[in-house]
mmCIF file of C-alpha atoms in Angstrom:
data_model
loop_
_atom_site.group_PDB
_atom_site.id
_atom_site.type_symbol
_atom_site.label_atom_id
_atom_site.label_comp_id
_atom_site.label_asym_id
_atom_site.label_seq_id
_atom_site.Cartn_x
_atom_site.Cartn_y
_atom_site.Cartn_z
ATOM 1 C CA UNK A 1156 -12.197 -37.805 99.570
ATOM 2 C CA UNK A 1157 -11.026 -40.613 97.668
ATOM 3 C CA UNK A 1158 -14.340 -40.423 95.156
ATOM 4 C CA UNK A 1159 -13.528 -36.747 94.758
ATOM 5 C CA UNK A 1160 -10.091 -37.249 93.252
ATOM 6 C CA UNK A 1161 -11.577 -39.925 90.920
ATOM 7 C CA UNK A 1162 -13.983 -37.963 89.657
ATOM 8 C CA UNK A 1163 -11.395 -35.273 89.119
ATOM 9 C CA UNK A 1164 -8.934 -37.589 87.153
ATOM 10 C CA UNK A 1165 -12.079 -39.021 85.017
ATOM 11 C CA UNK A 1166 -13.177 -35.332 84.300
ATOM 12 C CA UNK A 1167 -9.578 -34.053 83.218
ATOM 13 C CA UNK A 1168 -9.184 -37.728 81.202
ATOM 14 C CA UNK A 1169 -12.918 -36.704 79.320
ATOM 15 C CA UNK A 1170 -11.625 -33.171 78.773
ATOM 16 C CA UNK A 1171 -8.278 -34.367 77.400
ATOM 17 C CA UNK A 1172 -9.470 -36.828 74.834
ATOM 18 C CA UNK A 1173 -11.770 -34.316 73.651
ATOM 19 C CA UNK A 1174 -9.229 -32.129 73.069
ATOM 20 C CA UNK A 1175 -7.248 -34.516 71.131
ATOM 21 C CA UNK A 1176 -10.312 -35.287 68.626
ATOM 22 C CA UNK A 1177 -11.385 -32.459 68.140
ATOM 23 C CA UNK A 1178 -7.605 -31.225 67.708
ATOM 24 C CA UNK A 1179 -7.688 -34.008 65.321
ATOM 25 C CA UNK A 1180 -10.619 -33.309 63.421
ATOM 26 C CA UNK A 1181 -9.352 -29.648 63.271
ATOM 27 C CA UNK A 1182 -6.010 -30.789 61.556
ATOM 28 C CA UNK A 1183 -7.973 -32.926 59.278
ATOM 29 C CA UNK A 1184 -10.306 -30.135 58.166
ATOM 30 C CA UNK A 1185 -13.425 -32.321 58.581
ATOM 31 C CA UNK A 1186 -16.415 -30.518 59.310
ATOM 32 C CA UNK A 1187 -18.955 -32.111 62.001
ATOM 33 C CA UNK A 1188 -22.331 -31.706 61.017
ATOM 34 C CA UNK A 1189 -22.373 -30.388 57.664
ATOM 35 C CA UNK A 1190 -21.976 -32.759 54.210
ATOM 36 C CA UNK A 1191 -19.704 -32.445 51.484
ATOM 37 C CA UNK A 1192 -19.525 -32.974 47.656
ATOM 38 C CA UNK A 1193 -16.220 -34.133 46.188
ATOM 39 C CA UNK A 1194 -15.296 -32.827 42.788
ATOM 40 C CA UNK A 1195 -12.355 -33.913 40.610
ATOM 41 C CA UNK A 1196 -9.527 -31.408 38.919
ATOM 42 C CA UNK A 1197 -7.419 -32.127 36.013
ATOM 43 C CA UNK A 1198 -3.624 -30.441 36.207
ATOM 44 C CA UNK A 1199 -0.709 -31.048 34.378
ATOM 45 C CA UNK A 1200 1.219 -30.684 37.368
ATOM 46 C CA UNK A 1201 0.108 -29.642 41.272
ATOM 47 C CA UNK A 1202 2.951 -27.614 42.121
ATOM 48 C CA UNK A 1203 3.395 -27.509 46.209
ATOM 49 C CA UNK A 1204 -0.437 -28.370 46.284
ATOM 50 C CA UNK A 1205 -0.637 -31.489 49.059
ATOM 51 C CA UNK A 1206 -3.767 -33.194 50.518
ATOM 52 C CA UNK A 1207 -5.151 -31.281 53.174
ATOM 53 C CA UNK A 1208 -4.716 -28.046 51.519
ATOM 54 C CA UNK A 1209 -7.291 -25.818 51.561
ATOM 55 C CA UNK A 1210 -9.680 -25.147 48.578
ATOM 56 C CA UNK A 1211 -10.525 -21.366 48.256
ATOM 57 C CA UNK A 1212 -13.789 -19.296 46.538
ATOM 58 C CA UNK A 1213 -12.880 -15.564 46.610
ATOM 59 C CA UNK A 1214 -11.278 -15.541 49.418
ATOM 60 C CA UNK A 1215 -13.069 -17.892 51.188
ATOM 61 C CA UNK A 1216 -12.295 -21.349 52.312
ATOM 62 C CA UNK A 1217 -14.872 -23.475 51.034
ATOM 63 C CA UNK A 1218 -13.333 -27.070 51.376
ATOM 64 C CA UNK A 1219 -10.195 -29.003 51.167
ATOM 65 C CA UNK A 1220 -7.877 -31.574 49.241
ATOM 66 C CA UNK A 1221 -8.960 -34.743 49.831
ATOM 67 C CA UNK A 1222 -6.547 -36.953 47.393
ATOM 68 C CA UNK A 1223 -3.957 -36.451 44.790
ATOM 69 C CA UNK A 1224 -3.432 -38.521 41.926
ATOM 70 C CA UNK A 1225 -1.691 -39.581 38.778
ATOM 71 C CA UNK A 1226 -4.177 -40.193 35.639
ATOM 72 C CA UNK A 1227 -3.402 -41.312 31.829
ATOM 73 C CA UNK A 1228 -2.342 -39.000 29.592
ATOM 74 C CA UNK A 1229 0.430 -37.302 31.799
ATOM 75 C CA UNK A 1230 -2.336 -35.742 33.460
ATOM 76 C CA UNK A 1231 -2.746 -35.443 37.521
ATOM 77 C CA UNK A 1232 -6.070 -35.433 39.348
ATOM 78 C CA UNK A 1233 -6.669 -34.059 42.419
ATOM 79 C CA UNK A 1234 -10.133 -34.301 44.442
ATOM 80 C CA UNK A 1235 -11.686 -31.670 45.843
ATOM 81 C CA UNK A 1236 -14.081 -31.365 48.991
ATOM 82 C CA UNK A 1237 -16.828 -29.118 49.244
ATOM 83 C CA UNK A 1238 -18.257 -28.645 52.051
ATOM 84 C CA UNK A 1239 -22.653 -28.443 52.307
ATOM 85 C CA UNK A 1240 -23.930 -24.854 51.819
ATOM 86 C CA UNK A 1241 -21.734 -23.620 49.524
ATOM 87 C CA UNK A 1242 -22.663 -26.452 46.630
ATOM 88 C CA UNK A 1243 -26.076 -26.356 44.871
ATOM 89 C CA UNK A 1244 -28.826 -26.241 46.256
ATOM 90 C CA UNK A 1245 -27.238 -23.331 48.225
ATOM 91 C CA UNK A 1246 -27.559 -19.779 49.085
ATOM 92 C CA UNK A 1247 -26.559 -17.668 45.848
ATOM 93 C CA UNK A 1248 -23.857 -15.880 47.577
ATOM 94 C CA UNK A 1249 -21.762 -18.962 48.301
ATOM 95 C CA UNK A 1250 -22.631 -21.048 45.185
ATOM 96 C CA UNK A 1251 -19.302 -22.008 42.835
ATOM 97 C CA UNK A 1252 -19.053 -20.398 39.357
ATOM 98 C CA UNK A 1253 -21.016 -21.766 36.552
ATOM 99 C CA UNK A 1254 -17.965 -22.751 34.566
ATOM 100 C CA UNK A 1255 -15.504 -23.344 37.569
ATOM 101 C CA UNK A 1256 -11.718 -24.014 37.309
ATOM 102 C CA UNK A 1257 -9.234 -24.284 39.802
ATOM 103 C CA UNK A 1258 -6.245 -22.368 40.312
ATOM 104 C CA UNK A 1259 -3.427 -23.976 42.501
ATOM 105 C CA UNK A 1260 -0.996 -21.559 43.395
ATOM 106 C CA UNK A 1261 1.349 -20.899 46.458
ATOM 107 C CA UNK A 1262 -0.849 -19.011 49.541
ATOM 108 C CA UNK A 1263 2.253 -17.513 51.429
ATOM 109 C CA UNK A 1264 5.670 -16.829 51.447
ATOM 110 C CA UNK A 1265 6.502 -19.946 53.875
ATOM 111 C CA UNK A 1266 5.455 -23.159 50.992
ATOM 112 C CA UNK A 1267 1.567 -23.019 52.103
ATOM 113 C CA UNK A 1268 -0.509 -23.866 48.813
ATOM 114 C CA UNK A 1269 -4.259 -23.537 48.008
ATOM 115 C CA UNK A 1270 -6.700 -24.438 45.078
ATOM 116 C CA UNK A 1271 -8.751 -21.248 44.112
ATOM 117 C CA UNK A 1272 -12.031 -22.022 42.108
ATOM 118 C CA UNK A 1273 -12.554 -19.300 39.928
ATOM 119 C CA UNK A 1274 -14.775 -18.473 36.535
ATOM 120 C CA UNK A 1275 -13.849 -19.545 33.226
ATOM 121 C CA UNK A 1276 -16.485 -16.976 31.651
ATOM 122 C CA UNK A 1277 -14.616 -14.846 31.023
ATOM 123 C CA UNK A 1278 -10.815 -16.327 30.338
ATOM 124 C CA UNK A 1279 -8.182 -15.732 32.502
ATOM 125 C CA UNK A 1280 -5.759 -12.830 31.564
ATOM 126 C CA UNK A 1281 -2.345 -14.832 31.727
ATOM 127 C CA UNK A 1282 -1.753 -16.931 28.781
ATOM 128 C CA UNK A 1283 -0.405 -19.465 30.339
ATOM 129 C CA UNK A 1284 -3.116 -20.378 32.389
ATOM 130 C CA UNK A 1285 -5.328 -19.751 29.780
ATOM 131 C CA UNK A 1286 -3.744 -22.587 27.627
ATOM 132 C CA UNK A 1287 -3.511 -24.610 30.476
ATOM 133 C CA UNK A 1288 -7.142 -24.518 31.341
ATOM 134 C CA UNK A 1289 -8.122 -25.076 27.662
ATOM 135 C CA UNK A 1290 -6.216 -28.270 26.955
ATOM 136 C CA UNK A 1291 -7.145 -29.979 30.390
ATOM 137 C CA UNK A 1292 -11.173 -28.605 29.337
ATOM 138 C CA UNK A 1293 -10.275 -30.069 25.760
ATOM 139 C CA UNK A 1294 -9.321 -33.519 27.409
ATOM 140 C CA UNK A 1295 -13.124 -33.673 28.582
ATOM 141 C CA UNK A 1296 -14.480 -36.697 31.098
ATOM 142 C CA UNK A 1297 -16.577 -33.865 33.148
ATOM 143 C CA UNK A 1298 -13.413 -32.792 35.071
ATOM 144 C CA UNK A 1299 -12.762 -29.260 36.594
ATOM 145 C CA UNK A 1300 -9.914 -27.841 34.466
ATOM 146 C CA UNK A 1301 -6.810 -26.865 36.235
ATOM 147 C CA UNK A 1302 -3.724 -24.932 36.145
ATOM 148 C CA UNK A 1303 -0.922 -24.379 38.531
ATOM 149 C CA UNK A 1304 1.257 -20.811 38.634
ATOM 150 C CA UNK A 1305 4.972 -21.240 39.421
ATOM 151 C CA UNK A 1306 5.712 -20.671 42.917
ATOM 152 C CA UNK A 1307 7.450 -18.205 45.155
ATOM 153 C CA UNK A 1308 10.948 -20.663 44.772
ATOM 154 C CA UNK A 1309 10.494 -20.854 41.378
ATOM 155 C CA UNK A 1310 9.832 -16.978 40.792
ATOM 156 C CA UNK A 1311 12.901 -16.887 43.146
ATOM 157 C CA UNK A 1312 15.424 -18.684 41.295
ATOM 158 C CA UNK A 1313 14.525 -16.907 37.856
ATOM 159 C CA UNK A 1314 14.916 -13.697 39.258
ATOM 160 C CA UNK A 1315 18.154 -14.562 40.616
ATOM 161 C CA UNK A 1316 18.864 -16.324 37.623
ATOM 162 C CA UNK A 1317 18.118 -12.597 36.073
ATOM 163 C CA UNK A 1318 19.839 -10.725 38.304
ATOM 164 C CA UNK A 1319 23.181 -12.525 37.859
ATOM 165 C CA UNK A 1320 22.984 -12.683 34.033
ATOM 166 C CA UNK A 1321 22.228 -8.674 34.280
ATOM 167 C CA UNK A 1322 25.421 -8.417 36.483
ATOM 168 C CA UNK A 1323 27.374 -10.287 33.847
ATOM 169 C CA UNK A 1324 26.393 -8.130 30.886
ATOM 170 C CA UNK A 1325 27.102 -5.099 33.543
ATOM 171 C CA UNK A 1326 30.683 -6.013 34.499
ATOM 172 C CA UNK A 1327 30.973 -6.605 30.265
ATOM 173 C CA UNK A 1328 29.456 -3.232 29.452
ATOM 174 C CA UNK A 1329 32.426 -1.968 32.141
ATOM 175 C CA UNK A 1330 34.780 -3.975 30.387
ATOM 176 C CA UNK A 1331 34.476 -2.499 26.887
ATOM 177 C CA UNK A 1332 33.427 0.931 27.775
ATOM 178 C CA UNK A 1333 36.808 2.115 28.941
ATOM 179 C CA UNK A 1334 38.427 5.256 28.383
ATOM 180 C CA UNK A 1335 39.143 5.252 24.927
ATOM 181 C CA UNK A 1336 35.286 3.792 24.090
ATOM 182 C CA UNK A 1337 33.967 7.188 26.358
ATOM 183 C CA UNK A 1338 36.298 9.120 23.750
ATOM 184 C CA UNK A 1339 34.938 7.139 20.471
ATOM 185 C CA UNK A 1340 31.321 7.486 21.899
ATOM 186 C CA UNK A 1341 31.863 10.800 22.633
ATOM 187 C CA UNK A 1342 33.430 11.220 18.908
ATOM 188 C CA UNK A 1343 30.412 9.468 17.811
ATOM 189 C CA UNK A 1344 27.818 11.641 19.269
ATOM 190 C CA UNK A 1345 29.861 14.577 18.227
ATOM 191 C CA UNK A 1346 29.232 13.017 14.460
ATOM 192 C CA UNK A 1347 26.505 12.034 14.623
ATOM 193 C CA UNK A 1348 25.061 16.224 15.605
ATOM 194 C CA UNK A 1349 26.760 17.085 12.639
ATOM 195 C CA UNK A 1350 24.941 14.286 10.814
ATOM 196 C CA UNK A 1351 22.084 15.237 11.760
ATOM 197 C CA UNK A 1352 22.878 19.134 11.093
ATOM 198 C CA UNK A 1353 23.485 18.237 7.154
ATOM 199 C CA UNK A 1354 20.372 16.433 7.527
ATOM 200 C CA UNK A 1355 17.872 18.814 8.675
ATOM 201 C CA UNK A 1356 19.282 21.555 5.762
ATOM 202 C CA UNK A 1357 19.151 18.810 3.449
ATOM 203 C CA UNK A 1358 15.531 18.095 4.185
ATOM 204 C CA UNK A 1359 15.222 22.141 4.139
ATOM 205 C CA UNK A 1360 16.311 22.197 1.045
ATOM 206 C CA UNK A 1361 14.204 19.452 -0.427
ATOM 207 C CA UNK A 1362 11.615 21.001 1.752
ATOM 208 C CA UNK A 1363 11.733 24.050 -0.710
ATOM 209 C CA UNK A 1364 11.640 22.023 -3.726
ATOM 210 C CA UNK A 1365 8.681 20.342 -2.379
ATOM 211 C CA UNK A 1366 7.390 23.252 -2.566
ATOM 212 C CA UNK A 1367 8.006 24.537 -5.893
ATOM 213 C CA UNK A 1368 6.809 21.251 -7.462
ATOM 214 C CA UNK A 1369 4.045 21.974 -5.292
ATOM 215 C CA UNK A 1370 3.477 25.176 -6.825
ATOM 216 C CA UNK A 1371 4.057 24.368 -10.093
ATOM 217 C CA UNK A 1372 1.301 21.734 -9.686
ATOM 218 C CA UNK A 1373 -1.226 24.121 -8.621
ATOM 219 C CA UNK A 1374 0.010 25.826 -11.536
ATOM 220 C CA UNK A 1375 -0.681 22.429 -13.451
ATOM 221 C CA UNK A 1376 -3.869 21.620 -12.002
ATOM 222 C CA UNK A 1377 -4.656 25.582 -12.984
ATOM 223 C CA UNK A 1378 -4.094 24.825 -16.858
ATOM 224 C CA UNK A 1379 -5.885 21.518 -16.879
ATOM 225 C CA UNK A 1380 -8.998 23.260 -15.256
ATOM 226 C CA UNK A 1381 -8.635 25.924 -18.220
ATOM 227 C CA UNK A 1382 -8.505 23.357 -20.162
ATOM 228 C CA UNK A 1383 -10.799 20.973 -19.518
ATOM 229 C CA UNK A 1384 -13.126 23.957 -19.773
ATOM 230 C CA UNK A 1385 -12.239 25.169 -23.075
ATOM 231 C CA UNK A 1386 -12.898 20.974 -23.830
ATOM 232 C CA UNK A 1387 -16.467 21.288 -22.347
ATOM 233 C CA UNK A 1388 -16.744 24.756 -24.245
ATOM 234 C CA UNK A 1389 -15.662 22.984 -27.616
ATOM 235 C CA UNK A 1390 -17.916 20.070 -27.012
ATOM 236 C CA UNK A 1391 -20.996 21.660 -25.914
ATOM 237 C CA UNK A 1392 -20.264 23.730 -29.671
ATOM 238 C CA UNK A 1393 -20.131 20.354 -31.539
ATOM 239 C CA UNK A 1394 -22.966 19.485 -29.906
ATOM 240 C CA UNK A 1395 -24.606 22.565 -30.802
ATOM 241 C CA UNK A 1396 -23.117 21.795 -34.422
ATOM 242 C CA UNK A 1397 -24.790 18.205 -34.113
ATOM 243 C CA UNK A 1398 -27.954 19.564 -33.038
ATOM 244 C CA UNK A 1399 -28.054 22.146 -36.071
ATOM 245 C CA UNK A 1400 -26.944 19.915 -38.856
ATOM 246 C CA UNK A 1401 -23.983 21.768 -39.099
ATOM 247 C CA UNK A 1402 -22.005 19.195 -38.356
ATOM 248 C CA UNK A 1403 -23.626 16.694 -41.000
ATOM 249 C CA UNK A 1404 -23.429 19.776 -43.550
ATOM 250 C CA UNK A 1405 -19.589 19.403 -43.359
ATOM 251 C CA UNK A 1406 -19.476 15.877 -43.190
ATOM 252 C CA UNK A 1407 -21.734 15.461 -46.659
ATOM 253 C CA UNK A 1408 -18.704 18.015 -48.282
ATOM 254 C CA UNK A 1409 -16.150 15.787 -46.871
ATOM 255 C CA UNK A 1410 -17.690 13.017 -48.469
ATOM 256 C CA UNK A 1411 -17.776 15.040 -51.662
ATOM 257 C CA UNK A 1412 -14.504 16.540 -51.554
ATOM 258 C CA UNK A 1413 -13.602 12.859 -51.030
ATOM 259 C CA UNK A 1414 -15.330 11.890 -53.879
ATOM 260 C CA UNK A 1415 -14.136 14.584 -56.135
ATOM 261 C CA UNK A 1416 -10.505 13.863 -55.002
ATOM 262 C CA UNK A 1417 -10.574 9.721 -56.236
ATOM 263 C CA UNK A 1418 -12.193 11.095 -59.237
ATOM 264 C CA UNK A 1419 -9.276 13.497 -59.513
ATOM 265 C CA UNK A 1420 -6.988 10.465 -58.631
ATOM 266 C CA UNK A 1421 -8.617 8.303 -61.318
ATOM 267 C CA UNK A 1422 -8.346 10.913 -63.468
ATOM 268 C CA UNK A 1423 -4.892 11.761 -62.891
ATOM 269 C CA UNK A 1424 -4.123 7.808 -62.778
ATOM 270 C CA UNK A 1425 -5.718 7.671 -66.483
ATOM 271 C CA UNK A 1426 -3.566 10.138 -67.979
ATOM 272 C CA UNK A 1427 -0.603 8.515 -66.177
ATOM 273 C CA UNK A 1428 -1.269 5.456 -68.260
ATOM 274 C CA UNK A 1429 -1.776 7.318 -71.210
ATOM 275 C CA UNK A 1430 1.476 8.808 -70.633
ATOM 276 C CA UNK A 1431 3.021 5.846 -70.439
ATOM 277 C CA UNK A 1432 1.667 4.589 -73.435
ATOM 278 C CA UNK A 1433 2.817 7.647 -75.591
ATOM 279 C CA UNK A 1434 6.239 7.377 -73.494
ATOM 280 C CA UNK A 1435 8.189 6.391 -77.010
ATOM 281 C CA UNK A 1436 5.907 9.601 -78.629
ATOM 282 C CA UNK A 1437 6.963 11.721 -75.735
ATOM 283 C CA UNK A 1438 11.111 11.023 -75.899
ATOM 284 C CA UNK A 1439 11.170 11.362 -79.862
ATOM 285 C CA UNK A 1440 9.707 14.614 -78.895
ATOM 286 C CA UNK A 1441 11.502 15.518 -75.927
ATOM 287 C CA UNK A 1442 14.976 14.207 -77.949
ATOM 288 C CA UNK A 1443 13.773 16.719 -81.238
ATOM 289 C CA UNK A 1444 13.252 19.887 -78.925
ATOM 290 C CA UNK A 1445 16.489 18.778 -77.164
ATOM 291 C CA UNK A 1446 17.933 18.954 -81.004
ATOM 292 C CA UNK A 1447 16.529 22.149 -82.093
ATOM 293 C CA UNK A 1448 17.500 24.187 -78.313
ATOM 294 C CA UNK A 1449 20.960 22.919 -79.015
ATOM 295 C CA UNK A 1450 20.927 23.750 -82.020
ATOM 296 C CA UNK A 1451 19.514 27.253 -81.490
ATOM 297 C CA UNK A 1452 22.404 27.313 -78.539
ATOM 298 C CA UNK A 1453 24.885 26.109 -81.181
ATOM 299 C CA UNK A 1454 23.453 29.025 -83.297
ATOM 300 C CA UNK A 1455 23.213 26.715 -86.296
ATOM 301 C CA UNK A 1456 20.225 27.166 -88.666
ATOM 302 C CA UNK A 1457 18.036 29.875 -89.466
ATOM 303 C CA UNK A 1458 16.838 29.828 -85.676
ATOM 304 C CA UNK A 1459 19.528 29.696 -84.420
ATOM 305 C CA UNK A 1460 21.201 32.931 -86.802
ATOM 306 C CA UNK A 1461 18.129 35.047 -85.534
ATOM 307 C CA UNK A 1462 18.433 34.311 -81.544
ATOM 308 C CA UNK A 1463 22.167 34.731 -81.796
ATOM 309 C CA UNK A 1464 22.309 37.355 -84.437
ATOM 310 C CA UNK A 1465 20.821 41.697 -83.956
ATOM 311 C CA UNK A 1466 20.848 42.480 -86.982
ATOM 312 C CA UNK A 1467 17.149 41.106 -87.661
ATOM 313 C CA UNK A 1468 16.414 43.235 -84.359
ATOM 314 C CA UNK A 1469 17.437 46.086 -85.738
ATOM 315 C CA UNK A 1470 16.336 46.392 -89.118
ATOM 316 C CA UNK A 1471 13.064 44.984 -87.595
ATOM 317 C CA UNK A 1472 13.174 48.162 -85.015
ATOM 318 C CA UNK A 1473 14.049 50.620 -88.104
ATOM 319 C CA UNK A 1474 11.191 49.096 -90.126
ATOM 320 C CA UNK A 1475 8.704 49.681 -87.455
ATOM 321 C CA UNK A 1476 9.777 52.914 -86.982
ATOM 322 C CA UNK A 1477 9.644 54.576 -91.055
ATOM 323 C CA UNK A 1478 6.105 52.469 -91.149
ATOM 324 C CA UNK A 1479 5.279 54.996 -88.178
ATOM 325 C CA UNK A 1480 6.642 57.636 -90.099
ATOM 326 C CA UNK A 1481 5.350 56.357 -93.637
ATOM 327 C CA UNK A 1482 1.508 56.495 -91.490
ATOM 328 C CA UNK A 1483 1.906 59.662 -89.950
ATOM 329 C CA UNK A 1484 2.372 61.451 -93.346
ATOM 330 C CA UNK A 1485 -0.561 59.939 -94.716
ATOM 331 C CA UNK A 1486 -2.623 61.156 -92.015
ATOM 332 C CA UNK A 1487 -1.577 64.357 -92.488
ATOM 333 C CA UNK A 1488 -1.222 64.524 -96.570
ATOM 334 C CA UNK A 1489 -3.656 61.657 -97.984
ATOM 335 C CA UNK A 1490 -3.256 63.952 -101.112
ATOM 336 C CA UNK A 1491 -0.141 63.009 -101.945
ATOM 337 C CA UNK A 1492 -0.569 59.394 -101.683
ATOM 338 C CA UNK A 1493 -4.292 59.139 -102.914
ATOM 339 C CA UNK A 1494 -6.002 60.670 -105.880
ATOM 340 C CA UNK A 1495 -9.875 60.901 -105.661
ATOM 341 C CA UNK A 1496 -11.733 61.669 -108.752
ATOM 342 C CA UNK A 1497 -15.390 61.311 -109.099
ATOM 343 C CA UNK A 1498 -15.419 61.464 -112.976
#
């Protein structure tokens, strides 16, 4: 009886520190049996992210945090465990992206963090983790680059932060938009319609000017086209001229009417010079017939007598008329006036 009961208590001891290591080795997140690859992250900051937390691959846990540290450049490197089977050589299904990063974010609403692996081919949508992944890549030294999102506290306190600056500008807006601002707003509006009343007949208006300057371009572009035929018309006949000779027919009499005119001019510019020559010839006579018209005006001199004087016209007129006369009887009696005699 008394062997049974020790057996018993050394059975139940077993049993008990069993369960304590492998409770142990549970809480450590060691896996019994299987190896593991550590790989190194480079953050700027970890967030909530503590050793021990898990390490995800779509959705999977795939190994843990083993350490957490600081590094130069304000940088902070944390080591990351993969456990065998899902590193290469491994199945495809399981294998980590060719161009892995790692994501540490929050993993539940109670402060639980993880570190997601994910692709950078292609980039991340958020620019912020986009930046953040391309500096820590940038910093090289064959590290996984890393980024941390804010977490549930953080998105938290902003939104409160939000929330009361939103009720500030609220209770301000119910400040200033008392009674009298409805009215003014109200006035406003009311304004504002009749604004835009004058506006839409103004833009009527112009709307039918528009028009008409429309129309009258038509118009426009009408006479041009007339035009710019009649042009083609009139050139297609000079160069129907050109072809003929027509055109080089007038341009020879051109040049001879041009040659006949600076003859002309020479001409005309000889006889000036002459003029001037016989300018002292041309006065003395100019100043005589100036004489002898005012004289004849003054009706001095024999000239003068006869323009100013009818008598002369007369007796002229009278003598004219018996030579008439004197003519007229000789026609009709030669006899009386001429004497014929042969012997």
């Amino acid at each position: 009886m008394k062997r049974e009961n020790e057996f018993a208590v050394g059975v139940v001891v077993i049993a008990a520190f069993a369960v304590v290591v492998a409770g142990a080795l549970w809480l450590s997140g060691a896996h019994l049996g299987k190896t593991e690859a550590v790989y190194t992250a480079r953050f700027r900051t970890v967030g909530g992210l503590g050793v021990g937390d898990p390490v995800v691959l779509r959705g999977v846990r795939v190994g843990r945090v083993e350490a957490i540290r600081l590094a130069p450049g304000n940088w902070v490197e944390a080591d990351l465990k993969i456990y065998a089977g899902v590193t290469p050589p491994a199945t495809p299904a399981v294998t980590p992206p060719a161009t892995p990063a790692v994501i540490a974010a929050s993993a539940s609403l109670f402060g639980e963090w993880a570190a997601t692996l994910i692709s950078r081919d292609p980039p991340p949508a958020d620019p912020n983790v986009r930046q953040a992944l391309t500096e820590a890549q940038a910093a090289g030294g064959g590290k996984w680059p890393g980024a941390t999102l804010p977490d549930i506290g953080q998105l938290t306190a902003q939104a409160s932060r939000i929330a009361t600056d939103i009720a500030a500008v609220a209770n301000r807006v119910q400040t200033a938009f008392d009674s009298e601002a409805v009215n003014e707003l109200r006035r406003s509006i009311r304004d504002f319609g009749q604004i835009a009343d004058r506006l839409a007949r103004v833009t009527n208006e112009q709307a039918d000017v528009i028009g008409s300057v429309g129309s009258n371009l038509r118009q426009g572009s009408d006479v041009l086209a007339k035009a710019a035929t009649s042009l083609q018309g009139t050139l297609g006949r000079v160069d129907s001229a050109t072809n003929q000779g027509q055109l080089a027919t007038i341009l020879n009499n051109s040049a001879a009417t041009s040659a006949n005119l600076r003859s002309a001019s020479q001409d005309f510019h000889d006889l000036m010079e002459s003029a001037h020559k016989n300018q002292e010839s041309v006065v003395r006579v100019l100043v005589a017939a100036d004489s002898v018209m005012s004289r004849i005006a003054n009706r001095s001199g024999t000239l003068g007598l006869l323009v100013s004087d009818s008598t002369l016209y007369k007796e002229t007129t009278l003598t004219m008329i018996q030579l008439r006369q004197l003519l007229s009887d000789i026609q009709a009696n030669p006899r009386k006036y001429f004497t014929f005699s042969v012997f």
